[in-house]
PDB file of C-alpha atoms in Angstrom:
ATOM      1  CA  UNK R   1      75.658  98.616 105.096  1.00  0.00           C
ATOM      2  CA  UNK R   2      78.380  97.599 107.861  1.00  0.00           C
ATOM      3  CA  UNK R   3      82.119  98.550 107.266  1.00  0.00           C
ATOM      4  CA  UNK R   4      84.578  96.932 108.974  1.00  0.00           C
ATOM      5  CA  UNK R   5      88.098  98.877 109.708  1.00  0.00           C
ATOM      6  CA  UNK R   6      90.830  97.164 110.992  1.00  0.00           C
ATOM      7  CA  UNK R   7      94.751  97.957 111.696  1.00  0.00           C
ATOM      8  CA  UNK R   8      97.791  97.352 111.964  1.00  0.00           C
ATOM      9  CA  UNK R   9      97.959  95.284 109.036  1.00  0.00           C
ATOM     10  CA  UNK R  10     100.915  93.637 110.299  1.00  0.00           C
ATOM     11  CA  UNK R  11     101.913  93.035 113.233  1.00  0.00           C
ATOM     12  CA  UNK R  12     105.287  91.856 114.762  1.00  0.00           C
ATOM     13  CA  UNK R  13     106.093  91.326 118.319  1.00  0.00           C
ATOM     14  CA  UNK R  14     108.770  89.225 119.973  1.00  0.00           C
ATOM     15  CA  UNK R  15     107.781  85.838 121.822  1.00  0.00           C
ATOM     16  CA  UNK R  16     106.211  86.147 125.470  1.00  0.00           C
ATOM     17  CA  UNK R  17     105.028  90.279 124.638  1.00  0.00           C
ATOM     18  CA  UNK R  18     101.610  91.159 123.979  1.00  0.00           C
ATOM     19  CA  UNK R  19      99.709  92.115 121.233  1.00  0.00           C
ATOM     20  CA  UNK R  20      96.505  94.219 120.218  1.00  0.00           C
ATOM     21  CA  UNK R  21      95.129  94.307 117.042  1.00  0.00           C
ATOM     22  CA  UNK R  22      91.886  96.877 116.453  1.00  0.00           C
ATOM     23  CA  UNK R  23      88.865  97.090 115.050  1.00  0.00           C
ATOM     24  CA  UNK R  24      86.055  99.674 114.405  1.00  0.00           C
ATOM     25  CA  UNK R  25      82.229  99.227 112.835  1.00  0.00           C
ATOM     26  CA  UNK R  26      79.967 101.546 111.375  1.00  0.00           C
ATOM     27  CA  UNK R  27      76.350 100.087 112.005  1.00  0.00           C
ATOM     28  CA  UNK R  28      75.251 100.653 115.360  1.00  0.00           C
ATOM     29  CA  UNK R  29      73.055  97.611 114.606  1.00  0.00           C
ATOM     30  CA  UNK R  30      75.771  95.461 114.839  1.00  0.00           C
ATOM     31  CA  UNK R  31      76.185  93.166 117.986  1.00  0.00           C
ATOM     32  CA  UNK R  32      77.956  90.016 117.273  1.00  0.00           C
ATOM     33  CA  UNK R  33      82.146  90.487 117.020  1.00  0.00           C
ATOM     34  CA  UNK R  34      84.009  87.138 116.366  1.00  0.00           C
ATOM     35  CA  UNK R  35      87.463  86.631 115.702  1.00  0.00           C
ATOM     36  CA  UNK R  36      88.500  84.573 113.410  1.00  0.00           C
ATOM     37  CA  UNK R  37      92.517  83.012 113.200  1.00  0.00           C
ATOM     38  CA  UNK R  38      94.079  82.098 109.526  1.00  0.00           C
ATOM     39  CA  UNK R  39      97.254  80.025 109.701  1.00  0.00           C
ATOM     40  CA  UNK R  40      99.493  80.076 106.884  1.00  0.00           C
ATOM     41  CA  UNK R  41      97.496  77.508 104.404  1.00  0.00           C
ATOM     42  CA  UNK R  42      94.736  76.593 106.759  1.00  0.00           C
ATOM     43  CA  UNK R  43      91.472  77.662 106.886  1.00  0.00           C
ATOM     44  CA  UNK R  44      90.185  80.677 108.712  1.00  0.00           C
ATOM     45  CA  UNK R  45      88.862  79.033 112.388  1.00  0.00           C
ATOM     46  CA  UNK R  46      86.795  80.920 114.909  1.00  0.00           C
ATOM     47  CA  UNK R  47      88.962  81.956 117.926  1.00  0.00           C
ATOM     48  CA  UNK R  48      86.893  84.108 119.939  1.00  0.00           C
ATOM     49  CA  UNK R  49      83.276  86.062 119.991  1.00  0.00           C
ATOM     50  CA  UNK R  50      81.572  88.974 121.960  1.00  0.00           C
ATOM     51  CA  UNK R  51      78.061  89.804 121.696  1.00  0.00           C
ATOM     52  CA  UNK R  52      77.441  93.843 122.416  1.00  0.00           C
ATOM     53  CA  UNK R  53      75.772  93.211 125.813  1.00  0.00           C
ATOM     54  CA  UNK R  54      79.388  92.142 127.100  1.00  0.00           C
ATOM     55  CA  UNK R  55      81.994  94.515 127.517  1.00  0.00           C
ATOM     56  CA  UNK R  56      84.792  92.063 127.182  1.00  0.00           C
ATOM     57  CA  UNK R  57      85.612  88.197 127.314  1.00  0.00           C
ATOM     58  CA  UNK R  58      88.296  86.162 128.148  1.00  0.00           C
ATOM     59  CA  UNK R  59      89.589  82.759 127.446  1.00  0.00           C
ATOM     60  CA  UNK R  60      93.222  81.813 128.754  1.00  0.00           C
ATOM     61  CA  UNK R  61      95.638  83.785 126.778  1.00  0.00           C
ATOM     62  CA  UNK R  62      93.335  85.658 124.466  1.00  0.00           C
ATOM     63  CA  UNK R  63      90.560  88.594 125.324  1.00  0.00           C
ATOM     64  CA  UNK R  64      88.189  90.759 123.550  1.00  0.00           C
ATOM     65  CA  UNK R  65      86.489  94.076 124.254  1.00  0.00           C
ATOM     66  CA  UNK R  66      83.871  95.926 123.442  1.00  0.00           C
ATOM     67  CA  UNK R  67      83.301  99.609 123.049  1.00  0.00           C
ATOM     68  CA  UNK R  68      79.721  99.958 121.704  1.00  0.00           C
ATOM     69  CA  UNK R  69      79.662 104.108 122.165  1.00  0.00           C
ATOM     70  CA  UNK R  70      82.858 104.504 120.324  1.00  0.00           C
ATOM     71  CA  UNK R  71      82.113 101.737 117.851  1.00  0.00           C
ATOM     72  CA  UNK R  72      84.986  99.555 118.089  1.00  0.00           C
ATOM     73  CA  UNK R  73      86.644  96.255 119.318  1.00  0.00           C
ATOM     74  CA  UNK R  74      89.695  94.772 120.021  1.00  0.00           C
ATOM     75  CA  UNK R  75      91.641  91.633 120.424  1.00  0.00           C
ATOM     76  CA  UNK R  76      93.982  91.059 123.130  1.00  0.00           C
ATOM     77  CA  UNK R  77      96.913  88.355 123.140  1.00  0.00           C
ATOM     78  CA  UNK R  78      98.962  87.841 126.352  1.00  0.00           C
ATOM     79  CA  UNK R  79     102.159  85.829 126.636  1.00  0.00           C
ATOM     80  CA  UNK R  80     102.253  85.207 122.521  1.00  0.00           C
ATOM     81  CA  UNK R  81     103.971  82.430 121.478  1.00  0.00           C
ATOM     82  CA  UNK R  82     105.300  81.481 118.000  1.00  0.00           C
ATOM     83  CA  UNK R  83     102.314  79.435 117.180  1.00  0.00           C
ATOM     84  CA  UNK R  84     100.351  82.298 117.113  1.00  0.00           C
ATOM     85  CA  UNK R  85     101.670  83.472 114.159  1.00  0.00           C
ATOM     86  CA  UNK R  86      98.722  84.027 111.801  1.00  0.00           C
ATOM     87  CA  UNK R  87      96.685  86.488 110.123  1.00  0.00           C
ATOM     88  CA  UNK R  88      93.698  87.437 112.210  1.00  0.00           C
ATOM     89  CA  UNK R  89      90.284  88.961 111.284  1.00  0.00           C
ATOM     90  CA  UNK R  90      87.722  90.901 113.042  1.00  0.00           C
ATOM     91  CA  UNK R  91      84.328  90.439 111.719  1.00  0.00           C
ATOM     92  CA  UNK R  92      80.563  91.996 112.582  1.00  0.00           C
ATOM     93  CA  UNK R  93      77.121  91.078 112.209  1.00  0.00           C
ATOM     94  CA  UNK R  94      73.540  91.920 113.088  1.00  0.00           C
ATOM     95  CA  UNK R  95      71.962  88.577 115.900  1.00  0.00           C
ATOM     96  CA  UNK R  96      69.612  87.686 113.323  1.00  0.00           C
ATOM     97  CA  UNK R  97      71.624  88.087 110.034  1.00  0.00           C
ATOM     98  CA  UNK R  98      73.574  85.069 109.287  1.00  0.00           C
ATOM     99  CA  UNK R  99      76.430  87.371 106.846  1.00  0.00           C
ATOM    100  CA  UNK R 100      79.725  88.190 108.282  1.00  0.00           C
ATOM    101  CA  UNK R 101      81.437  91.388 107.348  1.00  0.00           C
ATOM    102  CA  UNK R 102      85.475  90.774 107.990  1.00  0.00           C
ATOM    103  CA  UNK R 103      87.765  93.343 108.440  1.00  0.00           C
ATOM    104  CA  UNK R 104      90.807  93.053 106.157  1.00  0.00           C
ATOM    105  CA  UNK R 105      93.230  91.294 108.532  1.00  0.00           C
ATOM    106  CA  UNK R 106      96.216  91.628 110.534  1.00  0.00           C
ATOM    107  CA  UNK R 107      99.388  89.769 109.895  1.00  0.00           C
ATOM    108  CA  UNK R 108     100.964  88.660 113.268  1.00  0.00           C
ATOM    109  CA  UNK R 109     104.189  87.468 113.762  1.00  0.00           C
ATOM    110  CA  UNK R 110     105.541  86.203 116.627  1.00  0.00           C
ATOM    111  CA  UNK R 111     109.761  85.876 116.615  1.00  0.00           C
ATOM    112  CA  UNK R 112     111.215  83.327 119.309  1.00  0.00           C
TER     113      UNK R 112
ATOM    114  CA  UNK J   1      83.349  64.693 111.483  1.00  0.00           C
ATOM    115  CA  UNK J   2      84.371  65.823 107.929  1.00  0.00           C
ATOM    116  CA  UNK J   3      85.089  69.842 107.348  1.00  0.00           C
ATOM    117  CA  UNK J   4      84.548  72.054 104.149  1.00  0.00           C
ATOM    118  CA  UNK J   5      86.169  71.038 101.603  1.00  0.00           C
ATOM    119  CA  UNK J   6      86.968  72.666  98.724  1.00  0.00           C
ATOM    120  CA  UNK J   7      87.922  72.272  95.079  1.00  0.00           C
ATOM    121  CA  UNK J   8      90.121  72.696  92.834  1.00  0.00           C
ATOM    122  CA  UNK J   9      92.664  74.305  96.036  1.00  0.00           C
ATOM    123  CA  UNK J  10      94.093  76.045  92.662  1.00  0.00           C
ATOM    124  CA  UNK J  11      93.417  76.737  89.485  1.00  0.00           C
ATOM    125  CA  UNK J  12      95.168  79.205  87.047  1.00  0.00           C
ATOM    126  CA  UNK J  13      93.364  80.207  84.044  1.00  0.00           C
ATOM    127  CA  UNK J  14      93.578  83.271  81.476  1.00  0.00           C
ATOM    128  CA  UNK J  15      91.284  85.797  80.804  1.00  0.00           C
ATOM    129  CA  UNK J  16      87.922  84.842  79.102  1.00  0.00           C
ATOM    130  CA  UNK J  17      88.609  81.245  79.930  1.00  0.00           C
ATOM    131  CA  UNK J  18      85.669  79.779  82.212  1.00  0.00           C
ATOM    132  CA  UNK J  19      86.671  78.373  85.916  1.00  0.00           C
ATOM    133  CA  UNK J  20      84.284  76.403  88.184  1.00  0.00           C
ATOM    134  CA  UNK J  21      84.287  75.975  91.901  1.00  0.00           C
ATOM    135  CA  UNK J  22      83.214  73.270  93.932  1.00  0.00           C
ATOM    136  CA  UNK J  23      82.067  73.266  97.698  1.00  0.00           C
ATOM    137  CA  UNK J  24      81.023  70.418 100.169  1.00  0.00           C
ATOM    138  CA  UNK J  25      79.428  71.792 103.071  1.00  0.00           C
ATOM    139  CA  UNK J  26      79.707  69.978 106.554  1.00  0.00           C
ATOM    140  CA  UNK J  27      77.260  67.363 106.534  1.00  0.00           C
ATOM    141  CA  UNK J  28      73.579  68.430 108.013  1.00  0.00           C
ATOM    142  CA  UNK J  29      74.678  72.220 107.616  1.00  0.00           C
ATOM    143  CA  UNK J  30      71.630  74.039 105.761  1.00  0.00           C
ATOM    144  CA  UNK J  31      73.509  77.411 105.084  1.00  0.00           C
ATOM    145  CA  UNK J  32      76.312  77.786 102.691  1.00  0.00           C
ATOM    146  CA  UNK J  33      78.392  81.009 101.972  1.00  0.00           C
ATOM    147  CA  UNK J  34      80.628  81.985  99.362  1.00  0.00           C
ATOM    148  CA  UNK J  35      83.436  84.507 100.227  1.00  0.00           C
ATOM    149  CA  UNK J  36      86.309  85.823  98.168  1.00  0.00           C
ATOM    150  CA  UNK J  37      89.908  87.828  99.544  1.00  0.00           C
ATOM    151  CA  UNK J  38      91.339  89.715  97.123  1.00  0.00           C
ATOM    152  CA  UNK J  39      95.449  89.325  98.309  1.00  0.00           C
ATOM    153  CA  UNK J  40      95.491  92.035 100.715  1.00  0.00           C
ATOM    154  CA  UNK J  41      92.310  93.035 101.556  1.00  0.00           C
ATOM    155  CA  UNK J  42      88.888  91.964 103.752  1.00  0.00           C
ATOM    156  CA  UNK J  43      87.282  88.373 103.406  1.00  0.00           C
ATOM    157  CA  UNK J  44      84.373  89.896 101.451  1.00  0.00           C
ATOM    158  CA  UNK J  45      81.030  88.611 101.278  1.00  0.00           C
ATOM    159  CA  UNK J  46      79.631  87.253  97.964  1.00  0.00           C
ATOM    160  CA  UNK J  47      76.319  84.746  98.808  1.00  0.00           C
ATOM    161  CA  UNK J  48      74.373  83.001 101.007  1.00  0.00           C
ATOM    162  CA  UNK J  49      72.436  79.636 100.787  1.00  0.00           C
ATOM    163  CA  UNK J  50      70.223  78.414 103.037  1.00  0.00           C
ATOM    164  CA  UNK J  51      69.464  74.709 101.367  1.00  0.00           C
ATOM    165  CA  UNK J  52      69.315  75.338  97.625  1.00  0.00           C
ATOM    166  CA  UNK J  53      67.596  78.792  97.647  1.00  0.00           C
ATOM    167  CA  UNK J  54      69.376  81.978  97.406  1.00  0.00           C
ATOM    168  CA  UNK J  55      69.017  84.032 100.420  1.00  0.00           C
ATOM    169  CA  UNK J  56      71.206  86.788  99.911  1.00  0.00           C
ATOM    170  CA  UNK J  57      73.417  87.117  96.809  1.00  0.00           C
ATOM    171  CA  UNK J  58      74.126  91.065  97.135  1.00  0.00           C
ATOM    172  CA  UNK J  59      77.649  90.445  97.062  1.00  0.00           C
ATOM    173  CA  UNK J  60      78.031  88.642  93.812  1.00  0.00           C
ATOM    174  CA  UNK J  61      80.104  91.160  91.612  1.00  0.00           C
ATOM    175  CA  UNK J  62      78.424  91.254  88.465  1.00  0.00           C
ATOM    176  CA  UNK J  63      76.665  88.597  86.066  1.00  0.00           C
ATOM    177  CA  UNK J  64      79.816  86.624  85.297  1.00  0.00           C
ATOM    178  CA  UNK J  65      79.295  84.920  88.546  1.00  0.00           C
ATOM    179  CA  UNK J  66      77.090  81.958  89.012  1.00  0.00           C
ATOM    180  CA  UNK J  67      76.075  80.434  92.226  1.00  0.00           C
ATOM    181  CA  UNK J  68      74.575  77.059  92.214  1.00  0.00           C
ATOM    182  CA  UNK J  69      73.209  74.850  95.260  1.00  0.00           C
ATOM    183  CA  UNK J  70      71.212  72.005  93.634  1.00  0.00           C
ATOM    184  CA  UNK J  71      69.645  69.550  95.962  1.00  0.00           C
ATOM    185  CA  UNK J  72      71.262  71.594  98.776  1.00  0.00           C
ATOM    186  CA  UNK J  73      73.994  69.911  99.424  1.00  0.00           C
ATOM    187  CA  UNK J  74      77.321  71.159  97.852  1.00  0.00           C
ATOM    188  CA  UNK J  75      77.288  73.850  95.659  1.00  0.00           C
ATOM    189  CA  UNK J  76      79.373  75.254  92.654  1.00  0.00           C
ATOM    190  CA  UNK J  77      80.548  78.761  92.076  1.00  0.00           C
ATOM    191  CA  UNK J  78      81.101  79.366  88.335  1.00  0.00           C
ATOM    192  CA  UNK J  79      82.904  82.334  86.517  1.00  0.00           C
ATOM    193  CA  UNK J  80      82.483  82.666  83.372  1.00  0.00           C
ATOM    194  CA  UNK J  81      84.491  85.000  81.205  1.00  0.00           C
ATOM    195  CA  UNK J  82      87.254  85.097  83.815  1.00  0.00           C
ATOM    196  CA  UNK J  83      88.848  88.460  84.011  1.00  0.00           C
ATOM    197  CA  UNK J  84      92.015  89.609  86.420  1.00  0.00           C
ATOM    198  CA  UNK J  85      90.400  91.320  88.712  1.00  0.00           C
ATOM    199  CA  UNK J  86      88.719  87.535  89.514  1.00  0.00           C
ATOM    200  CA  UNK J  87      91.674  86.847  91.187  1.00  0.00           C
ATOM    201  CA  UNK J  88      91.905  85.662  94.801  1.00  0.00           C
ATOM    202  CA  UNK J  89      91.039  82.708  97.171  1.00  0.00           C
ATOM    203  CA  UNK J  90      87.946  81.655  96.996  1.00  0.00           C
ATOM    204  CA  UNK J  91      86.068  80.870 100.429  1.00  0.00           C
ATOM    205  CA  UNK J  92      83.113  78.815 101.297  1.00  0.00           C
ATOM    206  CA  UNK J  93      81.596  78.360 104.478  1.00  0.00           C
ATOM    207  CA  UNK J  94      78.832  76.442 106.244  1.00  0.00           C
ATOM    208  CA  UNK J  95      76.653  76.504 109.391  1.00  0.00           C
ATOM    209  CA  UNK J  96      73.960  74.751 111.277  1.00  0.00           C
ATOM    210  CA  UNK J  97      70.715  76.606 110.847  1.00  0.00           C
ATOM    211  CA  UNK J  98      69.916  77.480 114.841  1.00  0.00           C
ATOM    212  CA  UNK J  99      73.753  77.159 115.324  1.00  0.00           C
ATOM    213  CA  UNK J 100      75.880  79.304 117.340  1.00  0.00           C
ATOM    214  CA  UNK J 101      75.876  82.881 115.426  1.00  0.00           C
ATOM    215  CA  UNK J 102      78.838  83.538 113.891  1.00  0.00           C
ATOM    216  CA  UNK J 103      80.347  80.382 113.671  1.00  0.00           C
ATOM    217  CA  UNK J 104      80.821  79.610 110.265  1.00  0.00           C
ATOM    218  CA  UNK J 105      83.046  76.487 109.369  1.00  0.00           C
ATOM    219  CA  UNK J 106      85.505  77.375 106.549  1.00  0.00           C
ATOM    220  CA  UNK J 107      86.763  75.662 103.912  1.00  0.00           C
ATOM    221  CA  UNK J 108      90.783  76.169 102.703  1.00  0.00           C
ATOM    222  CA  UNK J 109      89.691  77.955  99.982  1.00  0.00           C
ATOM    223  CA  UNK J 110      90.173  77.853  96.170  1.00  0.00           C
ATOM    224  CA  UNK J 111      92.836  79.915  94.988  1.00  0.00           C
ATOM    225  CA  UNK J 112      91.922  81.234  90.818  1.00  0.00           C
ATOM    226  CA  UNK J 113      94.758  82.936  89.338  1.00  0.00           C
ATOM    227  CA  UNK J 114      93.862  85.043  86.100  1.00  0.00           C
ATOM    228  CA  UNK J 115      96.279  85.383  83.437  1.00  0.00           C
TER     229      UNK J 115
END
């Protein structure tokens, strides 16, 4: 089955730098990548998505790419801000299959 | 439009003692997961509903988990003994059947502490 591996597990840049957090797969079946965004005590919310015939997406301050040869994906923040302190988690999944398999999460902080 | 909710948002039991779970889907949504994070490590996978069958429970640990969806609409997630390693928060999810892939709508989660 798919294995998700994801790093750092923390993460802790200072307000208005940039931050990448990683992620590789194992199943070459795999084509859907979302992102999903955990604030402290909230629920885990969709952020961002990439299907595998994409190489990489944008929206405003946040981007995602797609290596399908080497297996892996990555998220992309630009100009952080405190608020987007949170834990994020990569996930993948088969078009077609309806379960998610999450990677195990990356703590970001964001210091003013 | 009301979210997943989620109940009891904690519950701390001790060992052998019996905990159950309770999950209302967003209205009209015909699948239902159940995840669990263990503190630490990956939002893992434990069963999928679509209406009240079971369409994929390979991720329920062993038989001390139960996974009901009567009537599908919410569902229950019992555990029964409770042992430590049951400890974590306690996900569930829901989608729209045809619904953008990927998009599951997340509840807060339960947290069950074993003692």
């Amino acid at each position: 089955g798919e294995n998700v591996e994801q790093h750092p597990s923390t993460l802790s840049v200072q307000e208005g730098d940039s931050a990448v957090i990683k992620c590789t797969y194992s199943d070459s079946a795999s084509n859907y990548f979302p992102w999903y965004k955990q604030e402290l005590g909230k629920r885990p919310q969709l952020i961002i998505d990439i299907r595998s015939n994409v190489g990489e997406k944008k929206d405003q301050r946040i981007a995602v790419t797609l290596n399908k040869t080497a297996k892996h994906f990555s998220l992309h923040i630009t100009e952080t801000q405190p608020e987007d302190s949170a834990v994020y988690f990569c996930a993948a999944t088969s078009v077609g299959f309806q379960k998610l398999v999450f990677g195990t999460g990356t703590r970001l902080l964001v210091s003013p | 439009e009301a979210g997943v909710t989620q109940f009891p948002s904690h519950s701390v039991i001790e060992k052998g003692q019996t905990v159950t779970l309770r999950c209302d889907p967003i209205s009209g949504h015909d699948n239902l997961y159940w995840y669990r994070r263990v503190m630490g490590k990956e939002i893992k996978f434990l069963l999928h509903f679509v209406k009240e069958s079971k369409q994929d429970e390979s991720g329920m640990p062993n038989n001390r988990f139960l996974a009901e969806r009567t009537g599908g609409t919410y569902s229950t997630l019992k555990v029964q003994p409770a042992e430590l390693e049951d400890s974590g928060v306690y996900f569930c999810a829901s989608s729209q059947v045809g619904g953008r892939i990927g998009e599951l709508f997340f509840g807060e989660g339960s947290r069950l502490t074993v003692l």
